[in-house]
Amino acid sequence: MLNKNIETALNNQIKLEAESSQLYLAMASCAETRGFGGTSAFLYQHSDEERMHMLKLVKFVNERGGHAIVPALAQPPVSFDAIQTIFKTLLEHEISVTESINNVVDDCLNEKDYTTQNFMQWYVSEQIEEEGLARTIMDKLNMIGNDKGGLYLFDRDIGNQASAPLA
Ligand code: OFO
């Protein structure tokens, strides 16, 4: 049975994963309208993955005797001035998600809820990958700067990455 503090912490995490999904969906839509087809494909897929992260938490909370709350979400930004801004925002967002996951793990240890702590390890590993990927993308974009040819190749490559089968 879930302790109330842990249930609240998990419900907060559910909200954050749902917000991530909304934010990346807004980014995908913005990139699509600017003709960055590869970038938008990558971001649509990323948005779907965040929904999956949210659902995994919803199921866990309910299976453990808690009640997963489907949250209200704020409107994400409508447009971003550049591809660089999109990925800078994404990296900063992922860093805040990692912080939040670490806080949930801390709560689990304080409450001696080792089952939830074990479940959260999946998210801990996932964040290493997600932050790493976002940093690699930012490094590439910093190298490219405003070079149009470079951005064209970036968009093509990230689109190929999105169509590759999920690990
Ligand atoms: Fe991008 O992170 Fe979910 O957990």
Short mmCIF file of N, CA and C and ligand atoms in Angstrom, two decimals:
data_model
loop_
_atom_site.label_atom_id
_atom_site.label_comp_id
_atom_site.label_asym_id
_atom_site.label_seq_id
_atom_site.Cartn_x
_atom_site.Cartn_y
_atom_site.Cartn_z
N MET A 1 0.85 -1.21 0.00
CA MET A 1 0.00 0.00 0.00
C MET A 1 0.88 1.25 0.00
N LEU A 2 0.52 2.21 -0.82
CA LEU A 2 1.32 3.44 -0.91
C LEU A 2 1.04 4.35 0.27
N ASN A 3 2.12 4.89 0.80
CA ASN A 3 1.98 5.90 1.84
C ASN A 3 1.57 7.22 1.17
N LYS A 4 0.82 8.05 1.89
CA LYS A 4 0.23 9.28 1.30
C LYS A 4 1.28 10.22 0.71
N ASN A 5 2.42 10.38 1.43
CA ASN A 5 3.47 11.28 0.93
C ASN A 5 4.01 10.80 -0.41
N ILE A 6 4.18 9.48 -0.51
CA ILE A 6 4.73 8.92 -1.75
C ILE A 6 3.68 9.04 -2.87
N GLU A 7 2.44 8.79 -2.51
CA GLU A 7 1.36 8.93 -3.51
C GLU A 7 1.35 10.36 -4.07
N THR A 8 1.48 11.34 -3.19
CA THR A 8 1.50 12.75 -3.63
C THR A 8 2.72 13.01 -4.50
N ALA A 9 3.87 12.51 -4.09
CA ALA A 9 5.10 12.72 -4.87
C ALA A 9 4.94 12.10 -6.27
N LEU A 10 4.34 10.91 -6.33
CA LEU A 10 4.17 10.25 -7.63
C LEU A 10 3.14 11.00 -8.48
N ASN A 11 2.09 11.51 -7.84
CA ASN A 11 1.10 12.29 -8.60
C ASN A 11 1.73 13.58 -9.15
N ASN A 12 2.64 14.18 -8.39
CA ASN A 12 3.35 15.36 -8.91
C ASN A 12 4.21 14.98 -10.11
N GLN A 13 4.82 13.81 -10.02
CA GLN A 13 5.66 13.35 -11.14
C GLN A 13 4.80 13.04 -12.37
N ILE A 14 3.61 12.51 -12.14
CA ILE A 14 2.67 12.25 -13.25
C ILE A 14 2.39 13.57 -13.98
N LYS A 15 2.17 14.62 -13.20
CA LYS A 15 1.88 15.93 -13.80
C LYS A 15 3.08 16.43 -14.61
N LEU A 16 4.26 16.25 -14.07
CA LEU A 16 5.46 16.72 -14.76
C LEU A 16 5.67 15.96 -16.08
N GLU A 17 5.41 14.65 -16.07
CA GLU A 17 5.57 13.87 -17.31
C GLU A 17 4.52 14.32 -18.34
N ALA A 18 3.31 14.60 -17.87
CA ALA A 18 2.26 15.07 -18.78
C ALA A 18 2.63 16.44 -19.35
N GLU A 19 3.21 17.29 -18.51
CA GLU A 19 3.66 18.61 -18.98
C GLU A 19 4.78 18.47 -20.00
N SER A 20 5.67 17.50 -19.77
CA SER A 20 6.77 17.27 -20.73
C SER A 20 6.18 16.89 -22.07
N SER A 21 5.20 15.98 -22.04
CA SER A 21 4.58 15.52 -23.28
C SER A 21 3.94 16.71 -24.02
N GLN A 22 3.24 17.57 -23.28
CA GLN A 22 2.59 18.76 -23.89
C GLN A 22 3.63 19.71 -24.47
N LEU A 23 4.69 19.94 -23.71
CA LEU A 23 5.73 20.88 -24.14
C LEU A 23 6.37 20.39 -25.44
N TYR A 24 6.70 19.09 -25.50
CA TYR A 24 7.37 18.57 -26.70
C TYR A 24 6.40 18.52 -27.89
N LEU A 25 5.12 18.35 -27.58
CA LEU A 25 4.11 18.38 -28.65
C LEU A 25 4.04 19.79 -29.25
N ALA A 26 4.08 20.80 -28.38
CA ALA A 26 4.06 22.19 -28.85
C ALA A 26 5.31 22.48 -29.68
N MET A 27 6.45 21.95 -29.24
CA MET A 27 7.70 22.14 -29.99
C MET A 27 7.61 21.46 -31.36
N ALA A 28 7.04 20.25 -31.37
CA ALA A 28 6.91 19.48 -32.62
C ALA A 28 6.05 20.26 -33.61
N SER A 29 4.95 20.80 -33.11
CA SER A 29 4.03 21.52 -33.97
C SER A 29 4.70 22.77 -34.53
N CYS A 30 5.43 23.48 -33.69
CA CYS A 30 6.12 24.70 -34.13
C CYS A 30 7.17 24.34 -35.20
N ALA A 31 7.96 23.30 -34.95
CA ALA A 31 9.00 22.91 -35.91
C ALA A 31 8.37 22.50 -37.24
N GLU A 32 7.22 21.82 -37.15
CA GLU A 32 6.55 21.35 -38.38
C GLU A 32 6.11 22.55 -39.24
N THR A 33 5.58 23.58 -38.57
CA THR A 33 5.10 24.74 -39.34
C THR A 33 6.26 25.53 -39.97
N ARG A 34 7.47 25.33 -39.44
CA ARG A 34 8.63 26.04 -40.00
C ARG A 34 9.36 25.21 -41.06
N GLY A 35 8.83 24.02 -41.38
CA GLY A 35 9.44 23.19 -42.42
C GLY A 35 10.54 22.27 -41.92
N PHE A 36 10.70 22.15 -40.60
CA PHE A 36 11.71 21.23 -40.06
C PHE A 36 11.06 19.87 -39.79
N GLY A 37 10.88 19.11 -40.87
CA GLY A 37 10.14 17.85 -40.79
C GLY A 37 10.82 16.81 -39.90
N GLY A 38 12.15 16.73 -39.97
CA GLY A 38 12.88 15.74 -39.18
C GLY A 38 12.80 16.08 -37.70
N THR A 39 13.00 17.35 -37.40
CA THR A 39 12.95 17.79 -36.00
C THR A 39 11.57 17.55 -35.42
N SER A 40 10.54 17.84 -36.22
CA SER A 40 9.19 17.66 -35.68
C SER A 40 8.91 16.16 -35.47
N ALA A 41 9.38 15.30 -36.38
CA ALA A 41 9.16 13.85 -36.19
C ALA A 41 9.81 13.39 -34.88
N PHE A 42 11.03 13.88 -34.64
CA PHE A 42 11.75 13.53 -33.41
C PHE A 42 10.95 14.00 -32.18
N LEU A 43 10.43 15.22 -32.25
CA LEU A 43 9.72 15.78 -31.10
C LEU A 43 8.35 15.15 -30.89
N TYR A 44 7.66 14.80 -31.98
CA TYR A 44 6.38 14.07 -31.82
C TYR A 44 6.65 12.74 -31.10
N GLN A 45 7.73 12.09 -31.50
CA GLN A 45 8.05 10.81 -30.87
C GLN A 45 8.42 11.01 -29.39
N HIS A 46 9.18 12.06 -29.14
CA HIS A 46 9.58 12.34 -27.76
C HIS A 46 8.34 12.63 -26.90
N SER A 47 7.39 13.35 -27.48
CA SER A 47 6.15 13.65 -26.76
C SER A 47 5.42 12.35 -26.40
N ASP A 48 5.36 11.42 -27.37
CA ASP A 48 4.72 10.12 -27.11
C ASP A 48 5.43 9.37 -25.99
N GLU A 49 6.76 9.46 -25.98
CA GLU A 49 7.52 8.74 -24.95
C GLU A 49 7.20 9.30 -23.56
N GLU A 50 7.04 10.62 -23.48
CA GLU A 50 6.71 11.23 -22.18
C GLU A 50 5.32 10.79 -21.72
N ARG A 51 4.42 10.63 -22.67
CA ARG A 51 3.09 10.13 -22.29
C ARG A 51 3.21 8.71 -21.73
N MET A 52 4.10 7.94 -22.35
CA MET A 52 4.33 6.58 -21.86
C MET A 52 4.92 6.62 -20.43
N HIS A 53 5.85 7.55 -20.18
CA HIS A 53 6.40 7.69 -18.82
C HIS A 53 5.29 8.02 -17.82
N MET A 54 4.36 8.87 -18.28
CA MET A 54 3.26 9.24 -17.40
C MET A 54 2.37 8.03 -17.11
N LEU A 55 2.02 7.30 -18.18
CA LEU A 55 1.13 6.14 -18.02
C LEU A 55 1.72 5.07 -17.11
N LYS A 56 3.02 4.87 -17.23
CA LYS A 56 3.70 3.87 -16.40
C LYS A 56 3.52 4.24 -14.92
N LEU A 57 3.59 5.52 -14.61
CA LEU A 57 3.38 5.98 -13.23
C LEU A 57 1.93 5.82 -12.80
N VAL A 58 1.00 6.16 -13.72
CA VAL A 58 -0.43 6.05 -13.41
C VAL A 58 -0.74 4.61 -13.00
N LYS A 59 -0.28 3.66 -13.83
CA LYS A 59 -0.56 2.24 -13.56
C LYS A 59 0.05 1.81 -12.23
N PHE A 60 1.29 2.27 -11.98
CA PHE A 60 1.97 1.86 -10.75
C PHE A 60 1.21 2.35 -9.51
N VAL A 61 0.84 3.64 -9.54
CA VAL A 61 0.13 4.22 -8.37
C VAL A 61 -1.15 3.42 -8.11
N ASN A 62 -1.91 3.15 -9.16
CA ASN A 62 -3.19 2.44 -8.97
C ASN A 62 -2.98 0.99 -8.54
N GLU A 63 -1.96 0.35 -9.10
CA GLU A 63 -1.68 -1.05 -8.71
C GLU A 63 -1.29 -1.15 -7.25
N ARG A 64 -0.66 -0.08 -6.73
CA ARG A 64 -0.19 -0.11 -5.34
C ARG A 64 -1.25 0.39 -4.37
N GLY A 65 -2.47 0.53 -4.84
CA GLY A 65 -3.55 0.91 -3.93
C GLY A 65 -3.75 2.41 -3.78
N GLY A 66 -3.04 3.21 -4.57
CA GLY A 66 -3.23 4.66 -4.55
C GLY A 66 -4.23 5.08 -5.61
N HIS A 67 -4.35 6.38 -5.84
CA HIS A 67 -5.22 6.88 -6.89
C HIS A 67 -4.43 7.87 -7.74
N ALA A 68 -4.15 7.48 -8.98
CA ALA A 68 -3.42 8.36 -9.89
C ALA A 68 -4.36 9.46 -10.37
N ILE A 69 -3.91 10.69 -10.23
CA ILE A 69 -4.74 11.84 -10.61
C ILE A 69 -4.31 12.34 -11.99
N VAL A 70 -5.28 12.44 -12.89
CA VAL A 70 -5.00 13.00 -14.22
C VAL A 70 -5.05 14.52 -14.07
N PRO A 71 -3.91 15.19 -14.32
CA PRO A 71 -3.82 16.61 -13.97
C PRO A 71 -4.31 17.57 -15.05
N ALA A 72 -4.67 18.80 -14.63
CA ALA A 72 -4.91 19.89 -15.59
C ALA A 72 -3.54 20.39 -16.04
N LEU A 73 -3.47 20.81 -17.29
CA LEU A 73 -2.17 21.25 -17.80
C LEU A 73 -2.24 22.69 -18.29
N ALA A 74 -1.14 23.41 -18.06
CA ALA A 74 -1.07 24.80 -18.55
C ALA A 74 -0.74 24.79 -20.04
N GLN A 75 -1.12 25.85 -20.71
CA GLN A 75 -0.82 25.99 -22.13
C GLN A 75 0.72 26.13 -22.32
N PRO A 76 1.33 25.26 -23.11
CA PRO A 76 2.78 25.42 -23.34
C PRO A 76 3.04 26.57 -24.33
N PRO A 77 4.30 27.02 -24.47
CA PRO A 77 4.57 28.10 -25.42
C PRO A 77 4.09 27.71 -26.82
N VAL A 78 3.63 28.72 -27.58
CA VAL A 78 3.11 28.45 -28.92
C VAL A 78 4.23 28.40 -29.94
N SER A 79 5.20 29.34 -29.79
CA SER A 79 6.28 29.29 -30.78
C SER A 79 7.63 29.55 -30.13
N PHE A 80 8.64 29.09 -30.83
CA PHE A 80 10.03 29.20 -30.37
C PHE A 80 10.78 29.89 -31.51
N ASP A 81 11.68 30.80 -31.17
CA ASP A 81 12.28 31.60 -32.25
C ASP A 81 13.30 30.85 -33.10
N ALA A 82 13.80 29.72 -32.61
CA ALA A 82 14.81 28.99 -33.40
C ALA A 82 14.87 27.55 -32.92
N ILE A 83 15.43 26.68 -33.78
CA ILE A 83 15.62 25.28 -33.40
C ILE A 83 16.50 25.20 -32.15
N GLN A 84 17.51 26.09 -32.09
CA GLN A 84 18.40 26.12 -30.91
C GLN A 84 17.60 26.38 -29.64
N THR A 85 16.61 27.28 -29.72
CA THR A 85 15.82 27.61 -28.52
C THR A 85 15.00 26.40 -28.09
N ILE A 86 14.47 25.67 -29.08
CA ILE A 86 13.68 24.47 -28.76
C ILE A 86 14.54 23.50 -27.95
N PHE A 87 15.74 23.20 -28.44
CA PHE A 87 16.52 22.17 -27.77
C PHE A 87 17.17 22.67 -26.47
N LYS A 88 17.39 23.98 -26.39
CA LYS A 88 17.91 24.54 -25.13
C LYS A 88 16.82 24.38 -24.06
N THR A 89 15.58 24.70 -24.47
CA THR A 89 14.45 24.57 -23.54
C THR A 89 14.27 23.10 -23.13
N LEU A 90 14.41 22.22 -24.13
CA LEU A 90 14.24 20.78 -23.86
C LEU A 90 15.29 20.29 -22.85
N LEU A 91 16.54 20.70 -23.06
CA LEU A 91 17.60 20.27 -22.14
C LEU A 91 17.33 20.79 -20.72
N GLU A 92 16.98 22.07 -20.63
CA GLU A 92 16.71 22.64 -19.29
C GLU A 92 15.52 21.93 -18.64
N HIS A 93 14.52 21.60 -19.47
CA HIS A 93 13.36 20.90 -18.93
C HIS A 93 13.76 19.51 -18.41
N GLU A 94 14.56 18.80 -19.18
CA GLU A 94 14.99 17.46 -18.76
C GLU A 94 15.81 17.52 -17.46
N ILE A 95 16.62 18.57 -17.32
CA ILE A 95 17.41 18.72 -16.09
C ILE A 95 16.46 18.88 -14.89
N SER A 96 15.38 19.63 -15.10
CA SER A 96 14.43 19.81 -13.98
C SER A 96 13.67 18.50 -13.72
N VAL A 97 13.42 17.71 -14.77
CA VAL A 97 12.76 16.40 -14.56
C VAL A 97 13.68 15.48 -13.74
N THR A 98 14.97 15.50 -14.06
CA THR A 98 15.92 14.66 -13.31
C THR A 98 15.90 15.04 -11.82
N GLU A 99 15.88 16.35 -11.58
CA GLU A 99 15.87 16.84 -10.20
C GLU A 99 14.63 16.31 -9.47
N SER A 100 13.50 16.38 -10.17
CA SER A 100 12.24 15.94 -9.57
C SER A 100 12.27 14.43 -9.29
N ILE A 101 12.81 13.66 -10.23
CA ILE A 101 12.90 12.20 -10.02
C ILE A 101 13.81 11.90 -8.82
N ASN A 102 14.91 12.61 -8.74
CA ASN A 102 15.81 12.41 -7.59
C ASN A 102 15.10 12.73 -6.28
N ASN A 103 14.24 13.74 -6.29
CA ASN A 103 13.48 14.08 -5.07
C ASN A 103 12.51 12.97 -4.70
N VAL A 104 11.88 12.36 -5.73
CA VAL A 104 10.96 11.25 -5.43
C VAL A 104 11.75 10.10 -4.80
N VAL A 105 12.93 9.82 -5.35
CA VAL A 105 13.76 8.73 -4.79
C VAL A 105 14.14 9.06 -3.34
N ASP A 106 14.48 10.31 -3.09
CA ASP A 106 14.79 10.75 -1.72
C ASP A 106 13.61 10.50 -0.78
N ASP A 107 12.40 10.88 -1.24
CA ASP A 107 11.19 10.66 -0.44
C ASP A 107 11.03 9.18 -0.13
N CYS A 108 11.26 8.35 -1.15
CA CYS A 108 11.10 6.89 -0.97
C CYS A 108 12.06 6.39 0.12
N LEU A 109 13.28 6.89 0.07
CA LEU A 109 14.26 6.44 1.06
C LEU A 109 13.86 6.91 2.45
N ASN A 110 13.38 8.17 2.55
CA ASN A 110 12.95 8.69 3.85
C ASN A 110 11.79 7.89 4.42
N GLU A 111 10.88 7.47 3.53
CA GLU A 111 9.69 6.72 3.98
C GLU A 111 9.94 5.21 4.02
N LYS A 112 11.15 4.80 3.68
CA LYS A 112 11.52 3.38 3.59
C LYS A 112 10.59 2.60 2.64
N ASP A 113 10.22 3.27 1.55
CA ASP A 113 9.39 2.61 0.52
C ASP A 113 10.33 2.10 -0.58
N TYR A 114 10.89 0.91 -0.34
CA TYR A 114 11.91 0.38 -1.25
C TYR A 114 11.31 -0.14 -2.55
N THR A 115 10.02 -0.49 -2.52
CA THR A 115 9.35 -0.96 -3.74
C THR A 115 9.28 0.18 -4.75
N THR A 116 8.80 1.35 -4.28
CA THR A 116 8.71 2.50 -5.19
C THR A 116 10.10 2.99 -5.57
N GLN A 117 11.01 2.93 -4.63
CA GLN A 117 12.38 3.36 -4.93
C GLN A 117 12.94 2.50 -6.05
N ASN A 118 12.67 1.21 -6.00
CA ASN A 118 13.15 0.28 -7.04
C ASN A 118 12.47 0.60 -8.38
N PHE A 119 11.18 0.84 -8.34
CA PHE A 119 10.42 1.20 -9.56
C PHE A 119 10.99 2.47 -10.18
N MET A 120 11.37 3.44 -9.35
CA MET A 120 11.86 4.74 -9.85
C MET A 120 13.24 4.64 -10.50
N GLN A 121 13.94 3.53 -10.26
CA GLN A 121 15.27 3.39 -10.87
C GLN A 121 15.20 3.40 -12.39
N TRP A 122 14.08 2.94 -12.93
CA TRP A 122 13.90 2.97 -14.40
C TRP A 122 13.97 4.42 -14.87
N TYR A 123 13.35 5.31 -14.12
CA TYR A 123 13.34 6.73 -14.50
C TYR A 123 14.73 7.36 -14.31
N VAL A 124 15.43 6.91 -13.28
CA VAL A 124 16.78 7.43 -13.04
C VAL A 124 17.66 7.12 -14.26
N SER A 125 17.60 5.87 -14.73
CA SER A 125 18.42 5.48 -15.91
C SER A 125 17.96 6.21 -17.16
N GLU A 126 16.66 6.32 -17.32
CA GLU A 126 16.10 6.99 -18.49
C GLU A 126 16.61 8.44 -18.57
N GLN A 127 16.70 9.09 -17.41
CA GLN A 127 17.14 10.50 -17.40
C GLN A 127 18.59 10.64 -17.83
N ILE A 128 19.43 9.64 -17.51
CA ILE A 128 20.83 9.71 -17.94
C ILE A 128 20.84 9.75 -19.46
N GLU A 129 20.04 8.88 -20.09
CA GLU A 129 19.98 8.83 -21.56
C GLU A 129 19.40 10.11 -22.13
N GLU A 130 18.30 10.58 -21.56
CA GLU A 130 17.62 11.74 -22.13
C GLU A 130 18.46 13.01 -22.02
N GLU A 131 19.09 13.19 -20.86
CA GLU A 131 19.94 14.38 -20.71
C GLU A 131 21.14 14.27 -21.65
N GLY A 132 21.71 13.07 -21.76
CA GLY A 132 22.87 12.87 -22.63
C GLY A 132 22.51 13.19 -24.08
N LEU A 133 21.36 12.70 -24.51
CA LEU A 133 20.91 12.95 -25.88
C LEU A 133 20.71 14.45 -26.12
N ALA A 134 20.05 15.11 -25.18
CA ALA A 134 19.79 16.54 -25.34
C ALA A 134 21.09 17.34 -25.37
N ARG A 135 22.09 16.92 -24.59
CA ARG A 135 23.38 17.63 -24.60
C ARG A 135 24.09 17.43 -25.93
N THR A 136 24.03 16.19 -26.46
CA THR A 136 24.68 15.92 -27.76
C THR A 136 24.04 16.79 -28.85
N ILE A 137 22.72 16.87 -28.81
CA ILE A 137 22.01 17.68 -29.81
C ILE A 137 22.43 19.15 -29.69
N MET A 138 22.50 19.66 -28.45
CA MET A 138 22.91 21.06 -28.25
C MET A 138 24.33 21.30 -28.74
N ASP A 139 25.23 20.34 -28.51
CA ASP A 139 26.62 20.48 -28.99
C ASP A 139 26.63 20.62 -30.50
N LYS A 140 25.83 19.78 -31.17
CA LYS A 140 25.77 19.83 -32.64
C LYS A 140 25.25 21.19 -33.09
N LEU A 141 24.17 21.63 -32.45
CA LEU A 141 23.56 22.91 -32.85
C LEU A 141 24.49 24.09 -32.60
N ASN A 142 25.27 24.02 -31.52
CA ASN A 142 26.23 25.09 -31.26
C ASN A 142 27.30 25.13 -32.33
N MET A 143 27.68 23.94 -32.82
CA MET A 143 28.70 23.86 -33.87
C MET A 143 28.15 24.45 -35.17
N ILE A 144 26.88 24.14 -35.45
CA ILE A 144 26.25 24.57 -36.71
C ILE A 144 26.01 26.08 -36.74
N GLY A 145 25.63 26.65 -35.58
CA GLY A 145 25.32 28.08 -35.52
C GLY A 145 24.20 28.43 -36.48
N ASN A 146 24.42 29.44 -37.33
CA ASN A 146 23.35 29.86 -38.24
C ASN A 146 23.53 29.33 -39.65
N ASP A 147 24.43 28.36 -39.82
CA ASP A 147 24.68 27.81 -41.15
C ASP A 147 23.46 27.04 -41.66
N LYS A 148 22.84 27.54 -42.75
CA LYS A 148 21.59 26.93 -43.24
C LYS A 148 21.79 25.50 -43.71
N GLY A 149 22.92 25.25 -44.41
CA GLY A 149 23.20 23.89 -44.88
C GLY A 149 23.36 22.94 -43.71
N GLY A 150 24.01 23.43 -42.66
CA GLY A 150 24.21 22.62 -41.46
C GLY A 150 22.88 22.29 -40.81
N LEU A 151 21.99 23.27 -40.76
CA LEU A 151 20.67 23.04 -40.15
C LEU A 151 19.85 22.05 -40.97
N TYR A 152 20.02 22.14 -42.30
CA TYR A 152 19.30 21.20 -43.18
C TYR A 152 19.75 19.77 -42.87
N LEU A 153 21.07 19.58 -42.76
CA LEU A 153 21.59 18.23 -42.48
C LEU A 153 21.19 17.77 -41.07
N PHE A 154 21.20 18.71 -40.13
CA PHE A 154 20.80 18.39 -38.76
C PHE A 154 19.36 17.85 -38.76
N ASP A 155 18.49 18.58 -39.49
CA ASP A 155 17.07 18.19 -39.53
C ASP A 155 16.90 16.82 -40.16
N ARG A 156 17.66 16.57 -41.21
CA ARG A 156 17.57 15.25 -41.87
C ARG A 156 18.02 14.14 -40.91
N ASP A 157 19.17 14.37 -40.25
CA ASP A 157 19.71 13.33 -39.37
C ASP A 157 18.80 13.05 -38.18
N ILE A 158 18.26 14.10 -37.59
CA ILE A 158 17.43 13.89 -36.39
C ILE A 158 16.11 13.20 -36.81
N GLY A 159 15.68 13.45 -38.04
CA GLY A 159 14.49 12.78 -38.56
C GLY A 159 14.77 11.28 -38.74
N ASN A 160 15.96 10.94 -39.22
CA ASN A 160 16.32 9.53 -39.37
C ASN A 160 16.38 8.84 -38.01
N GLN A 161 16.87 9.58 -37.03
CA GLN A 161 16.94 9.04 -35.67
C GLN A 161 15.53 8.73 -35.16
N ALA A 162 14.57 9.61 -35.48
CA ALA A 162 13.20 9.41 -35.01
C ALA A 162 12.56 8.20 -35.67
N SER A 163 12.92 7.93 -36.92
CA SER A 163 12.26 6.81 -37.59
C SER A 163 12.94 5.47 -37.28
N ALA A 164 14.11 5.53 -36.60
CA ALA A 164 14.78 4.27 -36.22
C ALA A 164 13.93 3.59 -35.15
N PRO A 165 13.93 2.22 -35.14
CA PRO A 165 13.11 1.54 -34.14
C PRO A 165 13.55 1.91 -32.71
N LEU A 166 12.57 2.01 -31.81
CA LEU A 166 12.88 2.38 -30.42
C LEU A 166 13.67 1.28 -29.74
N ALA A 167 14.62 1.69 -28.90
CA ALA A 167 15.45 0.69 -28.19
C ALA A 167 14.59 -0.03 -27.18
FE1 OFO B 1 12.04 13.20 -20.59
O1 OFO B 1 11.63 12.39 -19.03
FE2 OFO B 1 10.14 11.53 -18.71
O2 OFO B 1 10.82 10.80 -17.19
#
